[in-house]
Structures are given as C-alpha cells and as structure tokens.
PDB file of C-alpha atoms and ligand atoms in Angstrom:
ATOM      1  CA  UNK E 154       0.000   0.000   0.000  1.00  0.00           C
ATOM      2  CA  UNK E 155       0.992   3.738  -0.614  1.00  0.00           C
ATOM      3  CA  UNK E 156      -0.144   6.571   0.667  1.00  0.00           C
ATOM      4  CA  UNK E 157      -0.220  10.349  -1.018  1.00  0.00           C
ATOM      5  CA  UNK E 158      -1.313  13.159   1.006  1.00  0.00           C
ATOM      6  CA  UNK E 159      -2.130  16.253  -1.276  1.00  0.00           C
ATOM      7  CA  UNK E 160      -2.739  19.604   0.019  1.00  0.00           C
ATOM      8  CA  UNK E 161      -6.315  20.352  -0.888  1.00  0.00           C
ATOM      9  CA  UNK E 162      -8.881  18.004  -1.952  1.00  0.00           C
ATOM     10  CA  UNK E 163      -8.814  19.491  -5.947  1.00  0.00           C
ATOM     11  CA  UNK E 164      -4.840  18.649  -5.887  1.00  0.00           C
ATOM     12  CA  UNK E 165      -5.846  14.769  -4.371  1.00  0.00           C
ATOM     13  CA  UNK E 166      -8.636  14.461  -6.636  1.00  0.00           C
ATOM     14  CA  UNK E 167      -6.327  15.350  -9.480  1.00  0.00           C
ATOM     15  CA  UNK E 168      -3.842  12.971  -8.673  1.00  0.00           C
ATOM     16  CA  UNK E 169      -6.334  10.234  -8.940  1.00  0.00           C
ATOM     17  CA  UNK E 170      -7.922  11.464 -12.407  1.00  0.00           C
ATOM     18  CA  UNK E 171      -4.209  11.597 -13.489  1.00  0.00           C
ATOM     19  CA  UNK E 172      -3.330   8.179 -12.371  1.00  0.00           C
ATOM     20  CA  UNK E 173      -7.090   6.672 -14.208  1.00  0.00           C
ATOM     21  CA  UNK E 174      -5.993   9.056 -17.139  1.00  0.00           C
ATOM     22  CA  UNK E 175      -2.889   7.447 -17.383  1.00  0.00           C
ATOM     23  CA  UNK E 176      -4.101   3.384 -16.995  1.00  0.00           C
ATOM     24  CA  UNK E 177      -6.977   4.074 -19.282  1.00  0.00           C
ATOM     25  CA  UNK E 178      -4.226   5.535 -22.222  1.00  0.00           C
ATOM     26  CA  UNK E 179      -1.861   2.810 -21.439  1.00  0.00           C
ATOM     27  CA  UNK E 180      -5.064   0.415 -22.150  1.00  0.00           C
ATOM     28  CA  UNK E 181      -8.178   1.453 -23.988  1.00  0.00           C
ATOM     29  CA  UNK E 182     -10.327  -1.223 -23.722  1.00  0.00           C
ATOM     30  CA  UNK E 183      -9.598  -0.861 -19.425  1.00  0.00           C
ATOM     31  CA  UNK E 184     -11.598  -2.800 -17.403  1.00  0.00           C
ATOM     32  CA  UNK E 185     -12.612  -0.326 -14.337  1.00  0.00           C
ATOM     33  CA  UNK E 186     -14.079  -0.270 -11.040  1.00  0.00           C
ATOM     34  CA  UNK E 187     -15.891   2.489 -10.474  1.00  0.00           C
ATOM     35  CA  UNK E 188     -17.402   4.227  -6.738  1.00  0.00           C
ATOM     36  CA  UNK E 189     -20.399   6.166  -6.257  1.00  0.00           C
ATOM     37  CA  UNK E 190     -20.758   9.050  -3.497  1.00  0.00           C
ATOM     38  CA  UNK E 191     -20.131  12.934  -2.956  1.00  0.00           C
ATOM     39  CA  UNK E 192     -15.971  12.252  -3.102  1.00  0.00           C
ATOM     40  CA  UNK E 193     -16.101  10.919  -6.188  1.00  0.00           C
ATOM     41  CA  UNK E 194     -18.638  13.812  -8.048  1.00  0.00           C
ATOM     42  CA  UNK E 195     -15.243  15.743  -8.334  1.00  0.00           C
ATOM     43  CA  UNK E 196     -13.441  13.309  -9.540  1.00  0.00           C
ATOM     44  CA  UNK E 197     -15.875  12.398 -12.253  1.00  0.00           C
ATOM     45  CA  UNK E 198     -15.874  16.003 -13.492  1.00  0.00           C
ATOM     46  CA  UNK E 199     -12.415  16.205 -13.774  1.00  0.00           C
ATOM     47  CA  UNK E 200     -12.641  13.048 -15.570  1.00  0.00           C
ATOM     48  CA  UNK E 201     -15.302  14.652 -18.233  1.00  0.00           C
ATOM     49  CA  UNK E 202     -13.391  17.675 -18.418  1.00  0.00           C
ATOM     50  CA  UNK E 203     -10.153  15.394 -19.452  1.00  0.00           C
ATOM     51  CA  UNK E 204     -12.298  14.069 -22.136  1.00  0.00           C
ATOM     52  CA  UNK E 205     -13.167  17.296 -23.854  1.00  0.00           C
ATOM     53  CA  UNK E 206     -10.291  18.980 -23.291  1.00  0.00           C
ATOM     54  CA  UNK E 207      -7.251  16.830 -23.328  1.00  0.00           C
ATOM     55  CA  UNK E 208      -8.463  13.793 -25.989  1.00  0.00           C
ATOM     56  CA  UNK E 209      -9.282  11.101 -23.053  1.00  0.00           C
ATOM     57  CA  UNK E 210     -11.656   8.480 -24.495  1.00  0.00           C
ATOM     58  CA  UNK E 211     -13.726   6.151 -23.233  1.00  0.00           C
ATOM     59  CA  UNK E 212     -14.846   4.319 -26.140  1.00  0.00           C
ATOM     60  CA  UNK E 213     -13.431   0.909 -25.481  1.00  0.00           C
ATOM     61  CA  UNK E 214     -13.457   0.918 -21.486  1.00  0.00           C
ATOM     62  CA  UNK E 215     -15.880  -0.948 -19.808  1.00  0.00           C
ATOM     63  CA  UNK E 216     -16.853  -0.081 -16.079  1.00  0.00           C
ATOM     64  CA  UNK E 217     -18.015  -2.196 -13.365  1.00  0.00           C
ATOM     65  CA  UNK E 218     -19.440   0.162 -10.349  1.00  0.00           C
ATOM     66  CA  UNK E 219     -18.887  -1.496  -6.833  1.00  0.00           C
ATOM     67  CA  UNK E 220     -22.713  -1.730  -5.792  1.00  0.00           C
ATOM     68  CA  UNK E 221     -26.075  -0.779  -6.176  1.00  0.00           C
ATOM     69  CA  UNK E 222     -29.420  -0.319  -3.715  1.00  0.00           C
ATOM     70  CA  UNK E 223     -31.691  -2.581  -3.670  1.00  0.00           C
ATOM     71  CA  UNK E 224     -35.304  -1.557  -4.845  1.00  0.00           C
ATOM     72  CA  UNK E 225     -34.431   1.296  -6.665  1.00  0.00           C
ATOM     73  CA  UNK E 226     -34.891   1.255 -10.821  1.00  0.00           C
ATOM     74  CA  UNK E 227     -32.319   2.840 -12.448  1.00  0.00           C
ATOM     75  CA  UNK E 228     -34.659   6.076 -13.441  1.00  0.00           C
ATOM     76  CA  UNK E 229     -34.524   7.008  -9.684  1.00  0.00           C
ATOM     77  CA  UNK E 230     -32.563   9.877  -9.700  1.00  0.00           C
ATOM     78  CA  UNK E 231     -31.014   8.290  -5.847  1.00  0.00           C
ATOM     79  CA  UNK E 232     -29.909   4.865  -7.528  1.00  0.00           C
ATOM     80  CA  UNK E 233     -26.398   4.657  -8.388  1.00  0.00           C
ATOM     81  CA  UNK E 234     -27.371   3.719 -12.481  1.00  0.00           C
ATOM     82  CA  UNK E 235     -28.652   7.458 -12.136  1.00  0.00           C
ATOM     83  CA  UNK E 236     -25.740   8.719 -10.243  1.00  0.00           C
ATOM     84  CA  UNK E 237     -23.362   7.353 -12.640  1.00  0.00           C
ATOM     85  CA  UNK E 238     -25.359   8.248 -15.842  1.00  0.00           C
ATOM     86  CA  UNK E 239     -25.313  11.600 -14.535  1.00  0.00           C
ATOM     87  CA  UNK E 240     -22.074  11.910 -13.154  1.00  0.00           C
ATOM     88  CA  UNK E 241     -19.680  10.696 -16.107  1.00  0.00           C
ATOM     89  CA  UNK E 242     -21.360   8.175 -18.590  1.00  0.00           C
ATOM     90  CA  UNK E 243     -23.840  10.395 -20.516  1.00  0.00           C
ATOM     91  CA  UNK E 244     -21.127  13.082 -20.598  1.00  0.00           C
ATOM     92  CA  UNK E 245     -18.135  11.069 -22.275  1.00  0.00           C
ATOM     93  CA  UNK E 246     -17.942   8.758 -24.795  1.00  0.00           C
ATOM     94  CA  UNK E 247     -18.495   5.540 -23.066  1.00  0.00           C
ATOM     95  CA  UNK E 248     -20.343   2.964 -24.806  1.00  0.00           C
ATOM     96  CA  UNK E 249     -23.406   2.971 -22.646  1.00  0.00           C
ATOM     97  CA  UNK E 250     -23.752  -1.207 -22.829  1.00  0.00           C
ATOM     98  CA  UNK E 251     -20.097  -1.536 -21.591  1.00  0.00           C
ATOM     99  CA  UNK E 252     -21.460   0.098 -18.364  1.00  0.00           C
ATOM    100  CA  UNK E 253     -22.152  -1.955 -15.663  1.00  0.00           C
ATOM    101  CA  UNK E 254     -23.890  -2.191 -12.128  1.00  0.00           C
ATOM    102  CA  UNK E 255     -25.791  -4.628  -9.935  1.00  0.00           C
ATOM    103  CA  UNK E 256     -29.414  -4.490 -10.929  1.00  0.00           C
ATOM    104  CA  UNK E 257     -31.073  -3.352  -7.410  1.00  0.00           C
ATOM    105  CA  UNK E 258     -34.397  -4.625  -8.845  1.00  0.00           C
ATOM    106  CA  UNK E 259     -33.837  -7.983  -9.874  1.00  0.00           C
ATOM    107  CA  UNK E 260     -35.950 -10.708  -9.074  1.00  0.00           C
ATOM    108  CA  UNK E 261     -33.222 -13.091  -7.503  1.00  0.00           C
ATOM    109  CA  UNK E 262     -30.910 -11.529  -5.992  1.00  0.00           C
ATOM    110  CA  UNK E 263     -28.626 -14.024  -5.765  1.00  0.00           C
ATOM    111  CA  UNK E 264     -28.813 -14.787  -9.496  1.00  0.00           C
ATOM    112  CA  UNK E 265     -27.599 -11.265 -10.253  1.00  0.00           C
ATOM    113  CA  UNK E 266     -24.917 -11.177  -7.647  1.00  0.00           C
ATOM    114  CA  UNK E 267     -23.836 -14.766  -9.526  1.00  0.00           C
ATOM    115  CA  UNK E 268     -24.860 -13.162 -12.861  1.00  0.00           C
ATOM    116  CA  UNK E 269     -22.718  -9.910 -12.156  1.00  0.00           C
ATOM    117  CA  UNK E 270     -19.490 -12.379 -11.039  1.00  0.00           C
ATOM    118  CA  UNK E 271     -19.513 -14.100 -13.746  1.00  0.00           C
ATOM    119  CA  UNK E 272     -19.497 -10.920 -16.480  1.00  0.00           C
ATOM    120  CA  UNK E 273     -16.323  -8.948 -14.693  1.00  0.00           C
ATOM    121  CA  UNK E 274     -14.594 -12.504 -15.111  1.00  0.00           C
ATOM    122  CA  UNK E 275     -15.346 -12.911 -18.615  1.00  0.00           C
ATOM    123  CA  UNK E 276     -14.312  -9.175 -19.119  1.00  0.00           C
ATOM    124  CA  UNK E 277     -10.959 -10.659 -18.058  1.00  0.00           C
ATOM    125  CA  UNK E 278     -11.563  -9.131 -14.495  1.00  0.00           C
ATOM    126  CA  UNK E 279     -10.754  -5.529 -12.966  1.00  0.00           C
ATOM    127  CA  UNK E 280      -7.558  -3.390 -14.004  1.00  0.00           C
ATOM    128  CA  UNK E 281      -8.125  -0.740 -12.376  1.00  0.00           C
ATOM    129  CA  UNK E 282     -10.637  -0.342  -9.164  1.00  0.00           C
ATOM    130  CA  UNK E 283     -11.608   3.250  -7.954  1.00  0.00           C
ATOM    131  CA  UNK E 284     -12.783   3.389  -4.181  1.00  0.00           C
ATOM    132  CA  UNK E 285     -13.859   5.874  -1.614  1.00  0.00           C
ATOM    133  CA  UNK E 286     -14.171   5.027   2.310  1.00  0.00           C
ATOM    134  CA  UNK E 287     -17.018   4.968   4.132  1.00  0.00           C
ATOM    135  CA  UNK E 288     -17.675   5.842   7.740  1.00  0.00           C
ATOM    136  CA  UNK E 289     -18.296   2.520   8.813  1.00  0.00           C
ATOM    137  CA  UNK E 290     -14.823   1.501   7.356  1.00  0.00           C
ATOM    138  CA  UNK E 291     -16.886   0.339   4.326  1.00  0.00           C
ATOM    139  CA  UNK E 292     -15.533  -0.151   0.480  1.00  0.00           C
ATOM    140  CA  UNK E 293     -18.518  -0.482  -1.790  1.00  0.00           C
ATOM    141  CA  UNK E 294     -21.030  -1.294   1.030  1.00  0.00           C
ATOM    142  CA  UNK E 295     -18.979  -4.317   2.630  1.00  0.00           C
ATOM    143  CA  UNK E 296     -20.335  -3.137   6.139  1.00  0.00           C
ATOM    144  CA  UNK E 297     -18.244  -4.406   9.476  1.00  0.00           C
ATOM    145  CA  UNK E 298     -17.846  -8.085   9.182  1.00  0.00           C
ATOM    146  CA  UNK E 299     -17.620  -8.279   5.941  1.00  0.00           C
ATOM    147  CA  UNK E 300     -15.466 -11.604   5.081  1.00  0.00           C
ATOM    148  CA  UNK E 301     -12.741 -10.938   3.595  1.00  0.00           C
ATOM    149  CA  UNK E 302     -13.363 -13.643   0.816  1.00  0.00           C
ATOM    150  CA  UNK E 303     -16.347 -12.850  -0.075  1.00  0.00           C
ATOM    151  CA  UNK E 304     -17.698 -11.793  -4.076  1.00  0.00           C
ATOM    152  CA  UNK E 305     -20.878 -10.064  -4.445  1.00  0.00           C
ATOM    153  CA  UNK E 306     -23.817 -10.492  -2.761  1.00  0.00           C
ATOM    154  CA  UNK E 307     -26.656  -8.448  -0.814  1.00  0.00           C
ATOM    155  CA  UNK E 308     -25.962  -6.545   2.443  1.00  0.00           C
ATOM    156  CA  UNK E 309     -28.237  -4.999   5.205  1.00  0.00           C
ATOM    157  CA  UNK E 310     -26.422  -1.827   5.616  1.00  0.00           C
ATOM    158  CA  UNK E 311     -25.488  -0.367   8.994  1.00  0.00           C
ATOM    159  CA  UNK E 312     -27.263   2.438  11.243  1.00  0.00           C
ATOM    160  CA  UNK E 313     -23.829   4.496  10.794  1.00  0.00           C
ATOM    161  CA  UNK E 314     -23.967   3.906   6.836  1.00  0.00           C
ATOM    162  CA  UNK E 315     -27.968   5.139   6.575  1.00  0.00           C
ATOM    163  CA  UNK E 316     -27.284   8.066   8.689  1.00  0.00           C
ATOM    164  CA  UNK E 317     -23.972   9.096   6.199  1.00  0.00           C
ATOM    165  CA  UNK E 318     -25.584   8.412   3.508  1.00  0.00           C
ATOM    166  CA  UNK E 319     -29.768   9.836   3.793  1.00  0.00           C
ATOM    167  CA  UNK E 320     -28.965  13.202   3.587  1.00  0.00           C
ATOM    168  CA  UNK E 321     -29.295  12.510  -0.821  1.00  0.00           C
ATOM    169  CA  UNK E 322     -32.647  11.001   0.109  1.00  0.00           C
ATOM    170  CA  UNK E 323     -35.533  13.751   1.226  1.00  0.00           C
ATOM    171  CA  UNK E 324     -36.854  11.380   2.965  1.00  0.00           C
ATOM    172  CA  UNK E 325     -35.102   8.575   5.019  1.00  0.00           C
ATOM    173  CA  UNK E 326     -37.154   6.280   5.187  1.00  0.00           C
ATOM    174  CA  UNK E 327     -37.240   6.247   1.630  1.00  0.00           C
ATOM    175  CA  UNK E 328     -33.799   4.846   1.730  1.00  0.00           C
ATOM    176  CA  UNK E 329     -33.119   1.331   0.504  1.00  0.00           C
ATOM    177  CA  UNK E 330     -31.590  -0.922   3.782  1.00  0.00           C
ATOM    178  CA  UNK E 331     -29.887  -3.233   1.471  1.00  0.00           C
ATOM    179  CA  UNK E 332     -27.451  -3.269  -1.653  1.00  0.00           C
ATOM    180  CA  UNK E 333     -26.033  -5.361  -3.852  1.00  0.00           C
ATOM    181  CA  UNK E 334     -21.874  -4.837  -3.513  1.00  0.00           C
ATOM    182  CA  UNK E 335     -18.548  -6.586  -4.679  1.00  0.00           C
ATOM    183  CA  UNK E 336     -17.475  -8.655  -2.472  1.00  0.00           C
ATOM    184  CA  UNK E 337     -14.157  -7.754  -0.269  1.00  0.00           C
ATOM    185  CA  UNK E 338     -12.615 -10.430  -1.944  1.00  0.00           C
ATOM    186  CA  UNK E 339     -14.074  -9.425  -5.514  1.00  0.00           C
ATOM    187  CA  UNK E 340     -12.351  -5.965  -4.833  1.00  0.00           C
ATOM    188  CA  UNK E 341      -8.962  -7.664  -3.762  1.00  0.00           C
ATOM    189  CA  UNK E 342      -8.943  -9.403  -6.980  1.00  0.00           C
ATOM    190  CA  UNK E 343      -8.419  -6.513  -9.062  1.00  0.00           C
ATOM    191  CA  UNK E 344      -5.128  -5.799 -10.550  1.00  0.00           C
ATOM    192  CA  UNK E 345      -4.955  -1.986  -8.921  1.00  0.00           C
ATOM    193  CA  UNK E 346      -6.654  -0.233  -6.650  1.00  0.00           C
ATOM    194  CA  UNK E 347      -6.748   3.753  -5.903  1.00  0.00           C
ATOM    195  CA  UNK E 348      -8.346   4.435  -2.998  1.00  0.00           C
ATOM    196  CA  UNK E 349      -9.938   8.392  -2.616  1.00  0.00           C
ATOM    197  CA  UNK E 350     -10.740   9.940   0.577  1.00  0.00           C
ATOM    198  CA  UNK E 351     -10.757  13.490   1.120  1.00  0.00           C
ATOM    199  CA  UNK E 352     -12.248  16.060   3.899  1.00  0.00           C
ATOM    200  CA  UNK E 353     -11.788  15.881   7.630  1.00  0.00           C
ATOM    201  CA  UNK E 354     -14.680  13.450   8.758  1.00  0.00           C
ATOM    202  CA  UNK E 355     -12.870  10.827   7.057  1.00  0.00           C
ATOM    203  CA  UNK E 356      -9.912  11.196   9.331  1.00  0.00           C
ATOM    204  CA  UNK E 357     -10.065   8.724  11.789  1.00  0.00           C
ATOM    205  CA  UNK E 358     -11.594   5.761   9.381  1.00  0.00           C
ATOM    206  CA  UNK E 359      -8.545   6.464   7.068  1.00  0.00           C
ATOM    207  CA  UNK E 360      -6.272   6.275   9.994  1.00  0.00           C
ATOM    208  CA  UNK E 361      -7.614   2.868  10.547  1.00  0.00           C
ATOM    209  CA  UNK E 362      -7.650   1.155   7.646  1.00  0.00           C
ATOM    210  CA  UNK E 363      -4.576   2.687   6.436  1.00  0.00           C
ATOM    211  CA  UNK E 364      -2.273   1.602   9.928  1.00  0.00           C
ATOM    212  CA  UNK E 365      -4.846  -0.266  12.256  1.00  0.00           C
ATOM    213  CA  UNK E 366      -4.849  -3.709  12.483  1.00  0.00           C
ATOM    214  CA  UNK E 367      -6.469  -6.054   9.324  1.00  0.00           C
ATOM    215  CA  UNK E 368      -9.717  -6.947  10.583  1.00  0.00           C
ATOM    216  CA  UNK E 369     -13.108  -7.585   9.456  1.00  0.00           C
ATOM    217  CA  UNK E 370     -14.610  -5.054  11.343  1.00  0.00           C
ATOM    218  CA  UNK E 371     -13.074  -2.591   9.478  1.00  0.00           C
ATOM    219  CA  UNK E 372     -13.569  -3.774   5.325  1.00  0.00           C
ATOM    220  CA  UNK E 373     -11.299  -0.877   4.152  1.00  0.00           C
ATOM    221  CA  UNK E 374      -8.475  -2.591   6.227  1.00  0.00           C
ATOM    222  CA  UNK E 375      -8.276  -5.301   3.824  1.00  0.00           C
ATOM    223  CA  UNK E 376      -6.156  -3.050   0.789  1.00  0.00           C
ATOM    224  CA  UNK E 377      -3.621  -3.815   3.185  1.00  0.00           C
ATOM    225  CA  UNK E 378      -3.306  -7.113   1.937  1.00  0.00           C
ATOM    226  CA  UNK E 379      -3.653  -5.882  -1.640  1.00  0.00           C
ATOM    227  CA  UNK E 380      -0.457  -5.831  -4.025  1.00  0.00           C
ATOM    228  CA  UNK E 381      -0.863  -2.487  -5.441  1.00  0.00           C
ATOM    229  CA  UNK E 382      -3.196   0.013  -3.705  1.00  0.00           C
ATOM    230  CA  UNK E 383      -2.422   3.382  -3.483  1.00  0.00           C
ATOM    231  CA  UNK E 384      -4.242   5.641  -0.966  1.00  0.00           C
ATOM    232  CA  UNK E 385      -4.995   9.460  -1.874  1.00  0.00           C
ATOM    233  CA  UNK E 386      -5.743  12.168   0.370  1.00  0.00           C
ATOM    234  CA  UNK E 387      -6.343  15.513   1.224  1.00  0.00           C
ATOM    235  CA  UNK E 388      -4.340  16.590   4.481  1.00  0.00           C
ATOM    236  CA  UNK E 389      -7.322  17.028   6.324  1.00  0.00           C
ATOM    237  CA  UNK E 390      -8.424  13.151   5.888  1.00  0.00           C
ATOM    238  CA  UNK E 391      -4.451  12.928   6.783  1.00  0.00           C
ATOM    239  CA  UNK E 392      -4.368  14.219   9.875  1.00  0.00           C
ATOM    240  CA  UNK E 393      -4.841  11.185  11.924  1.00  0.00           C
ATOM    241  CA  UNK E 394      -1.505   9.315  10.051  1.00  0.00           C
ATOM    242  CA  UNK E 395       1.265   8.790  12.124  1.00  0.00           C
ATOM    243  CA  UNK E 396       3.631   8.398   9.208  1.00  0.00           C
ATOM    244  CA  UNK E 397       2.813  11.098   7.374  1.00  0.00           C
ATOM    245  CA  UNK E 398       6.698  11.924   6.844  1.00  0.00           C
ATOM    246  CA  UNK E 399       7.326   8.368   5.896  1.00  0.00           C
ATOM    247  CA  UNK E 400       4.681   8.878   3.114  1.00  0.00           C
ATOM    248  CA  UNK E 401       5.906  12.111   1.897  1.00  0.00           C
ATOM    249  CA  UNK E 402       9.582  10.781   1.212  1.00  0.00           C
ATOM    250  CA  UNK E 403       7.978   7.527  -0.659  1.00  0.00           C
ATOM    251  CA  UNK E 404       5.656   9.858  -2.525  1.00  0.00           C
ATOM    252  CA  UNK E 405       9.239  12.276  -3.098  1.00  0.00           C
ATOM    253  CA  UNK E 406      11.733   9.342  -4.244  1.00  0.00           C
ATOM    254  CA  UNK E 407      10.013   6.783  -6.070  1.00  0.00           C
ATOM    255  CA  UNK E 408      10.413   7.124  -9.965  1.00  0.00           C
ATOM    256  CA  UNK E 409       6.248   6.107 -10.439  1.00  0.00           C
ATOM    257  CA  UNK E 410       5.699   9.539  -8.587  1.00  0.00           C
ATOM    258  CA  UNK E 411       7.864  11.969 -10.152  1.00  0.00           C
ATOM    259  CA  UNK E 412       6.070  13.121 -12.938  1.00  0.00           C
ATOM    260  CA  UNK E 413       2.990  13.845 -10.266  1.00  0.00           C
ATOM    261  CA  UNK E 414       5.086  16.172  -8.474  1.00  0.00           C
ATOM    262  CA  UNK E 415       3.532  19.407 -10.232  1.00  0.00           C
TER     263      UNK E 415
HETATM  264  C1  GLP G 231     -21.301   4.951  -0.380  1.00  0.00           C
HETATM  265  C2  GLP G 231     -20.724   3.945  -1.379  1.00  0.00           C
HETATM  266  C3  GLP G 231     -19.252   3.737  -1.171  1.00  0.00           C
HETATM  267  C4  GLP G 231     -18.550   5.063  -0.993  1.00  0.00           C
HETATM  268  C5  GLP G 231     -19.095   5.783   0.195  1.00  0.00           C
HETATM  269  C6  GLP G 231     -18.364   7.081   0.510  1.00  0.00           C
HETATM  270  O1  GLP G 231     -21.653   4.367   0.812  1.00  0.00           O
HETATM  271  N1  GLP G 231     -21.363   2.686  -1.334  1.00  0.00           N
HETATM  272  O2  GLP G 231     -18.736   3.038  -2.273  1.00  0.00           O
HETATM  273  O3  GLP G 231     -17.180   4.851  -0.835  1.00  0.00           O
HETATM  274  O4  GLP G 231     -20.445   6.040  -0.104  1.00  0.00           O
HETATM  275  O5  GLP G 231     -19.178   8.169   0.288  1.00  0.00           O
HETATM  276  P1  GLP G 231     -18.756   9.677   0.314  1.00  0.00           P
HETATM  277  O6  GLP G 231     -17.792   9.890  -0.799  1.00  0.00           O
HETATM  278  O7  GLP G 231     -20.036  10.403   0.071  1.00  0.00           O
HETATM  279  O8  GLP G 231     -18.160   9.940   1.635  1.00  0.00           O
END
C-alpha cells in the first residue's frame, strides 16, 4: 500500500484522475471499477473535463461500479445507475452497454450477484478499481464483518452507513436498507486499486484502515493485503496518520511519482 497526502482536496482528486488518465491511455479497452458518493462527483468532473479537453476516451473501457441499492430502478434519480449516468457516462464517450452495475431490482438476488461475477470474469476481471471510504470503514457497502473472501452479494447496511448516507434522500425512510456490492474479496482481486478519501470526517476511518490492524470489522483494512493500492488524500483526511513523513519521502523518491510532483 501507498499513501499520497495532497494539500487540498482538488490537488488529491487530481492525482487520482491523473493516475485513471494514465491506466486508461496505457489500455483502452480498461476494465474499471468504479465508486459512487459525494468524493467521487469531483473526480468524475475532472474526468469529463479530461475528455473534452485533453483527448481522453472512453470508447473501449468498460466499467463495473462497486454496488447498487436494492429496490431502486435505475430512473430514480437516488440509484447509483442514475448517479453514474449523470455523473460521467452520458457526458463522455463511453459505450453505454459496456457500463455496468448490480441491478437493485432484480428478481433473484442471488442470481444477479452470480450473474454480475460471472461478467467482470469474462471481461478478463478488474484493471483498475476506484474506491472511496465509508464511515463505517466500508468499500462499496462491505459493512463491518464483511469476510474478507467474499464476491458479491446483498448486504443490510449499517445504522452508521444510513445516517452518512440519507442526507441525498428527502426522505429517510425512503432509503433502501440493502445493496447489492462486490465482495471484499471481488475488490482484492483486481489488478490496482486507488483508494480516494478526502475532507476531515474521514480522518479517523482512514487512519484505521490505512495503519490499524487487518480486521473484518473494518472492510477498508483489507487493501492492506492488496499488491498495489495506493491511498490518496487531502491533508485534512491525513491528519490522523502517524507516518505522514514516511509517506511524503515515498511519494518524493520513487520514480512512479515523479512526474505527479507538479
Ligand atoms: C457509499 C458507497 C461507497 C462510498 C461511500 C463514501 O456508501 N457505497 O462506495 O465509498 O459512499 O461516500 P462519500 O464519498 O459520500 O463519503
């Protein structure tokens, strides 16, 4: 695991669209894993504004998004098919059939957690795997206890994990108490992962997963065992790191990083 700690959350969020920018040139026809929530909205625009302005194409990538709510149809403006639609597909030039996500409304559940297994596999499975953090220590919506094997399947979603994320409902109890999500172990499998977390409240939980203890209380722990995740930051969600330094002189010496330095 690495860690980068950027100044402000525009220079953090620019490293990662760099770093995607990069992979998806190196690659066209990238396989990647893509994360819903507010971190990501800026990261998504800077994406969009990379594809009109500096020639970055989506036209052979296909995407796999981490999760989906259960119940919701994908013309509800609070499902994640919306979000995403919104956010970056309708405004590049993505393919819209090479864009996937669990379908929330399916009639077994089961099948389409089986279903969505078996079509990242026979995409050749994930390059490259964007992920946020959530509050509960969550990636995608593998809430505390997550095993760390596991592929996709439906979770209840915690108290701590409704309360973060009603405020995009108007009303909570209009909010799904399930998804569909990747399994930890569906997200370990992925060749890279960038992890983006920005803002103060995500502090402590970045703290944790980056130097606490592997456990499967805490999903986000797990990158730890993953051979090439890199963790980005703004230096408020730093400021809980012990090893900040230590970070800084990695992110300062090794050859991968030098042409992020400006
Ligand atoms: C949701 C998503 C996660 C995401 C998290 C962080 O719960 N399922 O994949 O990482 O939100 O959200 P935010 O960026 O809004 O803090």
């Amino acid at each position: 695991m690495e860690v980068i700690i950027r100044s402000s959350t525009e220079d953090a969020t620019k490293l990662a669209s760099r770093l995607i920018k990069k992979e998806m040139e190196a690659k066209p026809s990238l396989v990647l894993g893509l994360a819903t929530g507010r971190t990501m909205e800026l990261l998504y625009s800077m994406l969009v504004e990379m594809h009109l302005h500096e020639g970055l194409s989506f036209n052979r990538a296909r995407t796999f998004n981490l999760d989906e709510y259960i119940g919701l149809p994908p013309e509800d403006a609070h499902s994640y098919r919306y979000y995403m639609n919104h956010h970056l597909f309708n405004r590049v030039n993505i393919d819209i059939r090479n864009t996937f996500l669990p379908n929330g409304m399916a009639d077994d559940i089961d099948e389409e957690c089986a279903l969505y297994e078996d079509k990242i596999r026979r995409c050749g499975g994930i390059d490259l795997q964007v992920l946020g953090v959530g509050m509960s220590g969550h990636i995608g919506f593998n809430e505390p206890l997550s095993a760390m094997l596991s592929r996709t399947r439906a979770k209840a979603l915690t108290p701590q994990t409704i309360e973060q994320n009603a405020p995009q409902f108007d009303d909570v109890a209009h909010m799904p108490k399930r998804a569909i999500t990747m399994g930890v172990g569906t997200i370990l499998d992925s060749r890279r992962c960038i992890v983006l977390a920005t803002g103060e409240s995500k502090a402590t939980i970045i703290a944790k997963a980056v130097e606490g203890p592997v456990t499967s209380m805490i999903s986000a722990t797990a990158l730890q065992l993953h051979p090439k995740c890199t963790v980005i930051v703004d230096r408020a969600a730093a400021t809980k790191l012990s090893q900040q330094e230590y970070y800084q002189w990695i992110f300062e010496n090794e050859p991968e990083w030098q042409e992020y330095h400006k």
